[in-house]
Tab-separated table of C-alpha atoms in Angstrom:
chain	number	residue	atom	x	y	z
A	1	UNK	CA	126.813	-48.812	33.883
A	2	UNK	CA	127.899	-51.194	36.748
A	3	UNK	CA	130.343	-50.507	38.634
A	4	UNK	CA	129.146	-50.659	41.836
A	5	UNK	CA	129.486	-54.659	41.360
A	6	UNK	CA	131.777	-54.755	40.871
A	7	UNK	CA	134.391	-55.970	43.748
A	8	UNK	CA	136.229	-53.689	46.018
A	9	UNK	CA	135.430	-50.139	43.546
A	10	UNK	CA	134.101	-47.900	45.391
A	11	UNK	CA	130.664	-47.465	45.794
A	12	UNK	CA	128.929	-43.930	43.282
A	13	UNK	CA	125.875	-42.622	44.192
A	14	UNK	CA	124.043	-41.819	40.825
A	15	UNK	CA	121.462	-40.703	43.072
A	16	UNK	CA	120.063	-39.901	45.430
A	17	UNK	CA	119.023	-41.940	48.439
A	18	UNK	CA	118.646	-42.484	52.174
A	19	UNK	CA	121.786	-43.268	52.727
A	20	UNK	CA	125.005	-42.716	51.799
A	21	UNK	CA	127.227	-45.141	52.359
A	22	UNK	CA	130.395	-42.896	50.997
A	23	UNK	CA	133.329	-44.523	50.231
A	24	UNK	CA	132.871	-48.300	51.513
A	25	UNK	CA	133.728	-51.663	50.022
A	26	UNK	CA	130.867	-52.929	49.868
A	27	UNK	CA	133.301	-55.900	49.789
A	28	UNK	CA	135.761	-55.948	52.228
A	29	UNK	CA	138.682	-58.171	51.503
A	30	UNK	CA	138.790	-59.051	55.469
A	31	UNK	CA	135.961	-59.621	57.654
A	32	UNK	CA	137.658	-58.313	61.056
A	33	UNK	CA	137.313	-61.339	63.951
A	34	UNK	CA	134.815	-60.282	66.704
A	35	UNK	CA	135.963	-60.483	69.929
A	36	UNK	CA	133.610	-62.873	72.546
A	37	UNK	CA	132.089	-61.505	75.205
A	38	UNK	CA	132.424	-64.539	77.450
A	39	UNK	CA	136.498	-65.938	78.208
A	40	UNK	CA	137.626	-69.218	77.377
A	41	UNK	CA	136.666	-72.514	79.212
A	42	UNK	CA	140.097	-74.037	80.337
A	43	UNK	CA	141.112	-76.656	79.877
A	44	UNK	CA	142.130	-80.101	81.681
A	45	UNK	CA	145.776	-78.863	82.895
A	46	UNK	CA	144.549	-75.876	83.995
A	47	UNK	CA	143.457	-77.771	87.491
A	48	UNK	CA	146.116	-78.013	89.033
A	49	UNK	CA	144.691	-79.854	92.432
A	50	UNK	CA	142.768	-82.457	90.253
A	51	UNK	CA	146.403	-83.191	88.824
A	52	UNK	CA	147.721	-82.973	91.766
A	53	UNK	CA	144.972	-85.926	92.993
A	54	UNK	CA	145.665	-88.383	90.441
A	55	UNK	CA	148.965	-88.682	90.669
A	56	UNK	CA	149.031	-88.489	94.931
A	57	UNK	CA	146.963	-91.641	94.298
A	58	UNK	CA	149.251	-92.844	91.968
A	59	UNK	CA	151.474	-93.261	94.382
A	60	UNK	CA	148.994	-94.455	96.389
A	61	UNK	CA	148.318	-97.432	93.667
A	62	UNK	CA	152.055	-97.754	93.448
A	63	UNK	CA	153.036	-97.803	96.883
A	64	UNK	CA	150.494	-100.416	97.477
A	65	UNK	CA	151.878	-102.399	95.060
A	66	UNK	CA	155.478	-102.331	96.370
A	67	UNK	CA	153.945	-103.513	99.635
A	68	UNK	CA	152.242	-106.623	98.272
A	69	UNK	CA	154.659	-107.783	95.512
A	70	UNK	CA	157.328	-107.563	99.431
A	71	UNK	CA	154.661	-109.774	100.775
A	72	UNK	CA	154.918	-111.716	98.444
A	73	UNK	CA	158.515	-112.111	98.627
A	74	UNK	CA	158.614	-113.267	102.042
A	75	UNK	CA	155.954	-116.073	101.816
A	76	UNK	CA	157.991	-117.519	98.850
A	77	UNK	CA	161.050	-117.031	101.791
A	78	UNK	CA	159.440	-118.770	104.041
A	79	UNK	CA	158.082	-121.524	102.020
A	80	UNK	CA	161.769	-121.515	100.388
A	81	UNK	CA	163.009	-122.073	103.664
A	82	UNK	CA	160.904	-124.671	104.934
A	83	UNK	CA	161.722	-126.622	102.197
A	84	UNK	CA	165.312	-126.969	102.794
A	85	UNK	CA	164.597	-127.780	106.536
A	86	UNK	CA	162.422	-130.828	104.825
A	87	UNK	CA	164.891	-131.582	102.471
A	88	UNK	CA	167.084	-132.115	104.924
A	89	UNK	CA	165.368	-133.967	107.577
A	90	UNK	CA	165.130	-136.411	104.525
A	91	UNK	CA	168.522	-136.241	103.424
A	92	UNK	CA	169.489	-137.375	107.413
A	93	UNK	CA	166.901	-139.847	107.307
A	94	UNK	CA	166.470	-141.702	103.288
A	95	UNK	CA	169.271	-143.373	102.506
A	96	UNK	CA	170.141	-143.142	98.820
A	97	UNK	CA	169.024	-146.780	97.615
A	98	UNK	CA	165.306	-145.907	98.866
A	99	UNK	CA	165.423	-141.794	96.594
A	100	UNK	CA	163.221	-142.189	93.793
A	101	UNK	CA	164.948	-140.507	91.108
A	102	UNK	CA	169.008	-139.348	89.996
A	103	UNK	CA	168.180	-135.560	91.051
A	104	UNK	CA	166.444	-136.244	93.468
A	105	UNK	CA	168.878	-137.853	95.284
A	106	UNK	CA	170.420	-134.867	93.577
A	107	UNK	CA	168.246	-132.448	95.165
A	108	UNK	CA	167.895	-133.989	98.770
A	109	UNK	CA	171.402	-133.808	99.172
A	110	UNK	CA	172.041	-130.346	98.055
A	111	UNK	CA	170.672	-127.242	99.441
A	112	UNK	CA	167.737	-126.118	96.887
A	113	UNK	CA	168.530	-122.766	94.871
A	114	UNK	CA	165.697	-120.240	93.384
A	115	UNK	CA	165.313	-121.299	89.996
A	116	UNK	CA	164.574	-117.927	87.815
A	117	UNK	CA	160.813	-116.898	86.999
A	118	UNK	CA	160.267	-117.473	83.403
A	119	UNK	CA	160.004	-113.894	81.603
A	120	UNK	CA	155.520	-114.847	80.017
A	121	UNK	CA	155.871	-113.887	76.410
A	122	UNK	CA	152.768	-112.514	75.235
A	123	UNK	CA	150.617	-114.765	73.207
A	124	UNK	CA	149.835	-113.237	69.853
A	125	UNK	CA	146.339	-112.235	69.969
A	126	UNK	CA	143.758	-115.636	69.046
A	127	UNK	CA	139.439	-115.672	70.283
A	128	UNK	CA	140.393	-117.658	72.721
A	129	UNK	CA	141.172	-117.724	76.028
A	130	UNK	CA	144.186	-119.185	77.173
A	131	UNK	CA	143.401	-121.924	79.858
A	132	UNK	CA	145.914	-121.626	83.637
A	133	UNK	CA	146.915	-125.292	85.568
A	134	UNK	CA	144.339	-125.036	88.228
A	135	UNK	CA	146.555	-123.881	91.335
A	136	UNK	CA	150.114	-122.720	89.136
A	137	UNK	CA	151.269	-120.568	91.177
A	138	UNK	CA	149.832	-120.047	94.482
A	139	UNK	CA	152.665	-121.751	97.006
A	140	UNK	CA	156.228	-121.264	94.855
A	141	UNK	CA	156.208	-120.133	90.991
A	142	UNK	CA	160.782	-122.040	90.515
A	143	UNK	CA	160.642	-124.616	87.775
A	144	UNK	CA	160.295	-128.049	89.964
A	145	UNK	CA	162.960	-130.590	87.540
A	146	UNK	CA	162.561	-134.374	87.946
A	147	UNK	CA	163.549	-136.706	85.218
A	148	UNK	CA	160.588	-136.337	83.616
A	149	UNK	CA	162.621	-132.436	82.701
A	150	UNK	CA	161.792	-129.474	83.808
A	151	UNK	CA	157.985	-127.637	83.705
A	152	UNK	CA	158.715	-123.953	84.146
A	153	UNK	CA	156.106	-121.644	86.046
A	154	UNK	CA	154.329	-124.843	88.271
A	155	UNK	CA	153.744	-125.390	91.731
A	156	UNK	CA	156.222	-127.517	94.052
A	157	UNK	CA	154.246	-130.735	94.931
A	158	UNK	CA	156.429	-131.477	97.017
A	159	UNK	CA	156.017	-128.129	99.386
A	160	UNK	CA	152.524	-128.566	99.542
A	161	UNK	CA	153.707	-131.532	101.437
A	162	UNK	CA	155.401	-129.549	103.665
A	163	UNK	CA	154.672	-129.310	107.760
A	164	UNK	CA	155.888	-125.166	108.370
A	165	UNK	CA	154.878	-123.153	110.996
A	166	UNK	CA	151.907	-125.416	111.668
A	167	UNK	CA	151.457	-127.053	115.466
A	168	UNK	CA	149.515	-130.654	115.262
A	169	UNK	CA	147.887	-132.615	118.277
A	170	UNK	CA	147.885	-135.757	118.216
A	171	UNK	CA	145.374	-137.914	120.424
A	172	UNK	CA	146.676	-141.774	121.826
A	173	UNK	CA	150.596	-139.968	120.858
A	174	UNK	CA	152.400	-142.121	123.400
A	175	UNK	CA	151.988	-145.458	121.102
A	176	UNK	CA	149.695	-146.963	117.347
A	177	UNK	CA	149.194	-145.288	114.893
A	178	UNK	CA	149.039	-142.248	117.043
A	179	UNK	CA	153.289	-142.546	117.672
A	180	UNK	CA	154.597	-143.373	114.533
A	181	UNK	CA	151.587	-140.331	112.486
A	182	UNK	CA	153.512	-138.156	115.570
A	183	UNK	CA	156.857	-139.007	114.029
A	184	UNK	CA	155.395	-138.314	110.325
A	185	UNK	CA	154.903	-134.817	111.201
A	186	UNK	CA	157.466	-134.290	112.639
A	187	UNK	CA	158.972	-135.385	109.403
A	188	UNK	CA	157.049	-133.439	107.755
A	189	UNK	CA	158.654	-129.950	109.441
A	190	UNK	CA	155.829	-129.649	111.635
A	191	UNK	CA	156.872	-127.106	113.764
A	192	UNK	CA	155.527	-127.737	117.666
A	193	UNK	CA	153.161	-131.501	118.641
A	194	UNK	CA	151.204	-131.954	121.625
A	195	UNK	CA	150.908	-135.194	122.448
A	196	UNK	CA	147.215	-136.687	124.380
A	197	UNK	CA	147.329	-140.051	126.141
A	198	UNK	CA	146.050	-141.894	129.127
A	199	UNK	CA	150.041	-143.506	130.536
A	200	UNK	CA	151.931	-140.497	131.802
A	201	UNK	CA	155.012	-142.625	131.134
A	202	UNK	CA	154.813	-143.527	127.754
A	203	UNK	CA	153.700	-140.276	127.125
A	204	UNK	CA	156.776	-138.364	128.343
A	205	UNK	CA	159.586	-140.878	127.161
A	206	UNK	CA	157.647	-140.091	123.741
A	207	UNK	CA	157.807	-137.051	124.229
A	208	UNK	CA	161.123	-136.660	124.733
A	209	UNK	CA	162.110	-139.450	122.090
A	210	UNK	CA	160.865	-136.759	119.726
A	211	UNK	CA	162.272	-133.778	121.531
A	212	UNK	CA	165.512	-135.428	120.577
A	213	UNK	CA	165.425	-137.180	117.222
A	214	UNK	CA	163.243	-134.498	115.833
A	215	UNK	CA	165.036	-130.861	117.281
A	216	UNK	CA	161.024	-129.700	117.394
A	217	UNK	CA	159.105	-128.538	120.806
A	218	UNK	CA	157.408	-131.505	122.203
A	219	UNK	CA	154.123	-132.229	124.896
A	220	UNK	CA	152.807	-134.845	126.343
A	221	UNK	CA	149.629	-133.244	127.886
A	222	UNK	CA	147.790	-136.583	130.182
A	223	UNK	CA	144.589	-136.556	129.722
A	224	UNK	CA	141.111	-138.835	129.714
A	225	UNK	CA	139.616	-137.427	126.453
A	226	UNK	CA	135.977	-138.773	127.805
A	227	UNK	CA	136.749	-135.596	130.309
A	228	UNK	CA	135.249	-132.629	128.468
A	229	UNK	CA	136.619	-130.505	130.730
A	230	UNK	CA	140.039	-132.188	130.756
A	231	UNK	CA	140.345	-131.694	127.451
A	232	UNK	CA	138.807	-128.193	127.376
A	233	UNK	CA	141.779	-127.220	129.361
A	234	UNK	CA	144.175	-129.283	128.077
A	235	UNK	CA	143.931	-127.329	124.714
A	236	UNK	CA	143.091	-124.160	126.386
A	237	UNK	CA	147.238	-124.799	127.762
A	238	UNK	CA	148.251	-126.638	124.309
A	239	UNK	CA	147.103	-123.032	122.550
A	240	UNK	CA	149.582	-121.090	125.359
A	241	UNK	CA	152.911	-123.289	125.155
A	242	UNK	CA	152.907	-123.952	121.679
A	243	UNK	CA	151.283	-121.053	120.303
A	244	UNK	CA	148.043	-122.899	118.238
A	245	UNK	CA	146.459	-124.959	116.899
A	246	UNK	CA	146.278	-126.185	112.944
A	247	UNK	CA	146.885	-130.769	112.719
A	248	UNK	CA	144.229	-133.220	114.541
A	249	UNK	CA	144.390	-136.444	115.120
A	250	UNK	CA	142.210	-138.910	116.466
A	251	UNK	CA	143.993	-141.795	117.240
A	252	UNK	CA	142.782	-142.555	120.927
A	253	UNK	CA	140.789	-145.432	120.741
A	254	UNK	CA	140.473	-148.861	122.047
A	255	UNK	CA	138.492	-152.412	120.553
A	256	UNK	CA	136.436	-155.265	122.995
A	257	UNK	CA	136.863	-158.635	120.943
A	258	UNK	CA	134.883	-162.209	120.697
A	259	UNK	CA	132.775	-160.343	123.362
A	260	UNK	CA	129.417	-161.651	122.493
A	261	UNK	CA	126.154	-159.192	121.750
A	262	UNK	CA	123.807	-160.744	124.402
A	263	UNK	CA	126.712	-161.127	127.205
A	264	UNK	CA	128.234	-157.512	126.653
A	265	UNK	CA	128.453	-155.533	129.585
A	266	UNK	CA	126.385	-152.595	129.346
A	267	UNK	CA	129.169	-150.044	131.372
A	268	UNK	CA	131.731	-151.075	128.705
A	269	UNK	CA	129.795	-150.732	125.687
A	270	UNK	CA	129.129	-147.297	127.632
A	271	UNK	CA	132.706	-146.269	127.308
A	272	UNK	CA	134.068	-148.164	124.429
A	273	UNK	CA	131.737	-145.498	122.375
A	274	UNK	CA	133.629	-142.686	125.457
A	275	UNK	CA	136.504	-143.492	123.664
A	276	UNK	CA	136.155	-143.702	120.936
A	277	UNK	CA	133.035	-141.572	119.477
A	278	UNK	CA	132.560	-139.283	122.339
A	279	UNK	CA	136.805	-138.241	122.935
A	280	UNK	CA	137.071	-137.991	119.769
A	281	UNK	CA	134.161	-135.626	119.159
A	282	UNK	CA	134.943	-133.240	122.323
A	283	UNK	CA	139.170	-133.097	120.895
A	284	UNK	CA	137.424	-132.165	117.604
A	285	UNK	CA	134.961	-129.783	118.945
A	286	UNK	CA	137.966	-128.120	121.491
A	287	UNK	CA	140.365	-128.031	118.831
A	288	UNK	CA	137.141	-125.602	116.353
A	289	UNK	CA	136.522	-123.712	118.808
A	290	UNK	CA	140.333	-121.996	118.715
A	291	UNK	CA	140.359	-121.940	114.911
A	292	UNK	CA	137.282	-120.466	114.171
A	293	UNK	CA	138.445	-117.596	116.607
A	294	UNK	CA	141.988	-117.610	114.346
A	295	UNK	CA	140.324	-117.994	111.437
A	296	UNK	CA	143.027	-119.188	111.322
A	297	UNK	CA	141.311	-123.289	109.223
A	298	UNK	CA	143.056	-126.760	110.279
A	299	UNK	CA	143.318	-129.971	109.641
A	300	UNK	CA	141.398	-132.339	111.484
A	301	UNK	CA	141.975	-136.102	110.936
A	302	UNK	CA	139.884	-139.332	112.488
A	303	UNK	CA	140.818	-142.820	112.394
A	304	UNK	CA	138.196	-144.857	112.163
A	305	UNK	CA	138.127	-149.105	110.283
A	306	UNK	CA	136.824	-150.893	107.228
A	307	UNK	CA	134.984	-152.273	110.830
A	308	UNK	CA	133.527	-149.723	110.113
A	309	UNK	CA	131.574	-150.007	107.164
A	310	UNK	CA	131.505	-154.009	107.457
A	311	UNK	CA	131.246	-156.395	109.791
A	312	UNK	CA	135.443	-158.884	110.108
A	313	UNK	CA	134.196	-161.652	111.151
A	314	UNK	CA	135.765	-164.203	113.432
A	315	UNK	CA	135.734	-162.067	115.843
A	316	UNK	CA	132.599	-160.419	117.146
A	317	UNK	CA	132.651	-156.858	118.602
A	318	UNK	CA	129.433	-155.150	117.921
A	319	UNK	CA	130.579	-152.006	120.318
A	320	UNK	CA	134.069	-151.144	118.114
A	321	UNK	CA	132.133	-151.715	115.104
A	322	UNK	CA	129.365	-149.403	115.979
A	323	UNK	CA	132.155	-147.224	117.417
A	324	UNK	CA	133.724	-146.954	114.025
A	325	UNK	CA	130.853	-146.241	111.595
A	326	UNK	CA	129.993	-143.686	114.392
A	327	UNK	CA	133.127	-142.390	113.661
A	328	UNK	CA	133.034	-141.981	110.491
A	329	UNK	CA	129.520	-140.035	109.656
A	330	UNK	CA	130.980	-138.399	112.628
A	331	UNK	CA	133.981	-136.746	110.386
A	332	UNK	CA	131.022	-136.010	107.538
A	333	UNK	CA	129.032	-134.008	109.803
A	334	UNK	CA	131.309	-131.684	110.833
A	335	UNK	CA	132.947	-131.341	107.342
A	336	UNK	CA	130.151	-129.719	105.934
A	337	UNK	CA	129.491	-127.562	109.391
A	338	UNK	CA	133.697	-126.424	109.721
A	339	UNK	CA	133.866	-126.039	105.717
A	340	UNK	CA	133.072	-122.001	105.619
A	341	UNK	CA	135.706	-122.379	108.570
A	342	UNK	CA	137.733	-123.324	106.387
A	343	UNK	CA	138.593	-126.827	108.722
A	344	UNK	CA	138.586	-130.077	106.412
A	345	UNK	CA	138.037	-132.853	108.460
A	346	UNK	CA	139.023	-136.326	107.457
A	347	UNK	CA	138.399	-139.581	107.890
A	348	UNK	CA	141.353	-143.385	107.099
A	349	UNK	CA	139.796	-145.970	107.733
A	350	UNK	CA	142.385	-148.733	107.763
A	351	UNK	CA	142.406	-152.456	106.977
A	352	UNK	CA	143.363	-155.802	109.326
A	353	UNK	CA	146.855	-153.801	110.951
A	354	UNK	CA	149.601	-155.394	113.065
A	355	UNK	CA	149.291	-153.230	115.700
A	356	UNK	CA	149.530	-152.938	119.822
A	357	UNK	CA	146.208	-153.567	119.882
A	358	UNK	CA	146.701	-156.705	117.647
A	359	UNK	CA	149.005	-158.840	119.845
A	360	UNK	CA	147.422	-160.198	122.138
A	361	UNK	CA	148.421	-163.999	121.791
A	362	UNK	CA	143.540	-165.004	122.457
A	363	UNK	CA	144.245	-163.047	118.558
A	364	UNK	CA	147.195	-164.641	117.192
A	365	UNK	CA	144.667	-167.337	115.437
A	366	UNK	CA	142.321	-164.394	114.397
A	367	UNK	CA	145.865	-162.804	113.064
A	368	UNK	CA	146.656	-165.888	110.734
A	369	UNK	CA	143.019	-166.109	108.653
A	370	UNK	CA	142.906	-162.274	108.289
A	371	UNK	CA	146.490	-162.302	106.690
A	372	UNK	CA	144.949	-164.657	104.535
A	373	UNK	CA	141.767	-162.770	103.041
A	374	UNK	CA	143.650	-159.952	102.023
A	375	UNK	CA	145.307	-159.975	99.078
A	376	UNK	CA	148.653	-159.077	99.880
A	377	UNK	CA	147.801	-162.310	102.802
A	378	UNK	CA	149.577	-159.768	105.338
A	379	UNK	CA	148.634	-157.045	107.865
A	380	UNK	CA	149.145	-153.375	107.869
A	381	UNK	CA	152.138	-152.019	109.203
A	382	UNK	CA	151.848	-149.330	111.249
A	383	UNK	CA	154.433	-146.689	109.310
A	384	UNK	CA	152.537	-147.414	106.041
A	385	UNK	CA	149.460	-145.237	107.008
A	386	UNK	CA	152.020	-142.300	107.350
A	387	UNK	CA	152.094	-140.531	104.339
A	388	UNK	CA	147.981	-140.389	104.579
A	389	UNK	CA	148.214	-138.507	107.768
A	390	UNK	CA	150.826	-136.075	106.028
A	391	UNK	CA	148.659	-135.715	102.877
A	392	UNK	CA	145.460	-134.904	104.967
A	393	UNK	CA	147.534	-132.787	107.085
A	394	UNK	CA	148.712	-130.701	104.661
A	395	UNK	CA	147.793	-128.311	102.413
A	396	UNK	CA	148.777	-131.301	99.839
A	397	UNK	CA	144.822	-132.807	100.509
A	398	UNK	CA	143.157	-128.480	100.017
A	399	UNK	CA	140.709	-130.035	98.154
A	400	UNK	CA	139.784	-132.384	100.026
A	401	UNK	CA	137.570	-132.535	103.090
A	402	UNK	CA	133.950	-134.475	103.717
A	403	UNK	CA	136.511	-138.197	102.612
A	404	UNK	CA	136.721	-141.169	104.412
A	405	UNK	CA	139.944	-142.886	102.866
A	406	UNK	CA	139.746	-146.727	102.989
A	407	UNK	CA	143.797	-148.014	103.584
A	408	UNK	CA	142.736	-152.085	103.371
A	409	UNK	CA	144.760	-153.516	101.066
A	410	UNK	CA	141.491	-154.336	98.486
A	411	UNK	CA	140.516	-155.454	101.596
A	412	UNK	CA	136.689	-154.102	100.384
A	413	UNK	CA	137.466	-154.782	97.076
A	414	UNK	CA	137.242	-158.478	97.496
A	415	UNK	CA	133.826	-158.936	99.270
A	416	UNK	CA	132.583	-155.856	97.005
A	417	UNK	CA	134.086	-158.819	94.069
A	418	UNK	CA	132.590	-161.570	96.388
A	419	UNK	CA	129.457	-160.451	96.778
A	420	UNK	CA	128.709	-158.980	93.070
A	421	UNK	CA	130.434	-163.124	92.153
A	422	UNK	CA	127.812	-164.916	94.438
A	423	UNK	CA	125.135	-162.556	92.823
A	424	UNK	CA	125.614	-163.878	89.377
A	425	UNK	CA	126.402	-167.941	91.249
A	426	UNK	CA	122.784	-166.879	91.828
A	427	UNK	CA	121.446	-165.745	88.873
A	428	UNK	CA	123.069	-168.578	86.575
């Protein structure tokens, strides 16, 4: 009776109705899909222009990476060459007995061979980020071998002390501390050196000797550092002749000793300040202008004295003491002003040195007194400041500026101890 409810069975009409279904199936076994009136949305792969643009961008990125790799390789090769040049110079200048370690002896007796870069290991997953040693990988990434072992991936320390490609200007470079420091810069691999002095004969001889021993361009420029126009003209000629100015050592200076303050001539006082203070400023200013224009940075080194921080006795030299104190403060001021231009400014403050300025007959008695004041019982040798000059001139001191480094064999420390001891006695 209920055949019309059976699926698939033809529907039969048992009574008249307004609509007849005929033989249509009430529940068809399959439903015919309806065609959507809108076209399907194309997939991203159907945009060839966009895909081509992405491929071009990837190719450009790959090309940029390849160019960066090539530049890094060229820089590393240049630094390796500088290291080899430095090594050869040291090999000829230092006897094996003076070299500190056997491994260093071997390094200086043979060309440097690059060590393959170790493949970095993928660290295990952890909750802390791996720590990286500050400064690693900036100058070179080859492993460095000393007696203590091999440390892969660290920057070779000696590579930071090289001066390859750098041009140095040294005032007072024909004699004394300036001459010694010029030799040190040449040994450290300086590309060229300009010597400034007022003594024509001494300057010509010094330049010729340094050219012969170092085998690099060395030029002498006769300049009175008190004359601003002469200084500016000399620096312009130096940049034209040698290409640039990267290092400046202000070593030109004079000293007037054993002159009582109440009888000190005003003209002499002004002259000493003009040479020691104003001259150092004018040379630094002219060279800094070039460094700022070239956007290459640089290192400027002043020579002050322990006389700038303490009154030396028994000699009477108020003008000299004042000039050296001013030089130290000038250097700190310039360090602050020129730091944004990557120009570092530092000061070396020597103690009692056995230089030409202190080899007068009138000072023989005082030199014995000075020697007795130092814990080592002697005066400093001029070449004992060379390492410090190279350090401040090179990238080894890249994070040092505005510093005044005392090199006085603890003479200053001895005074501090004496003052402390005197205070203890007063409080007892």
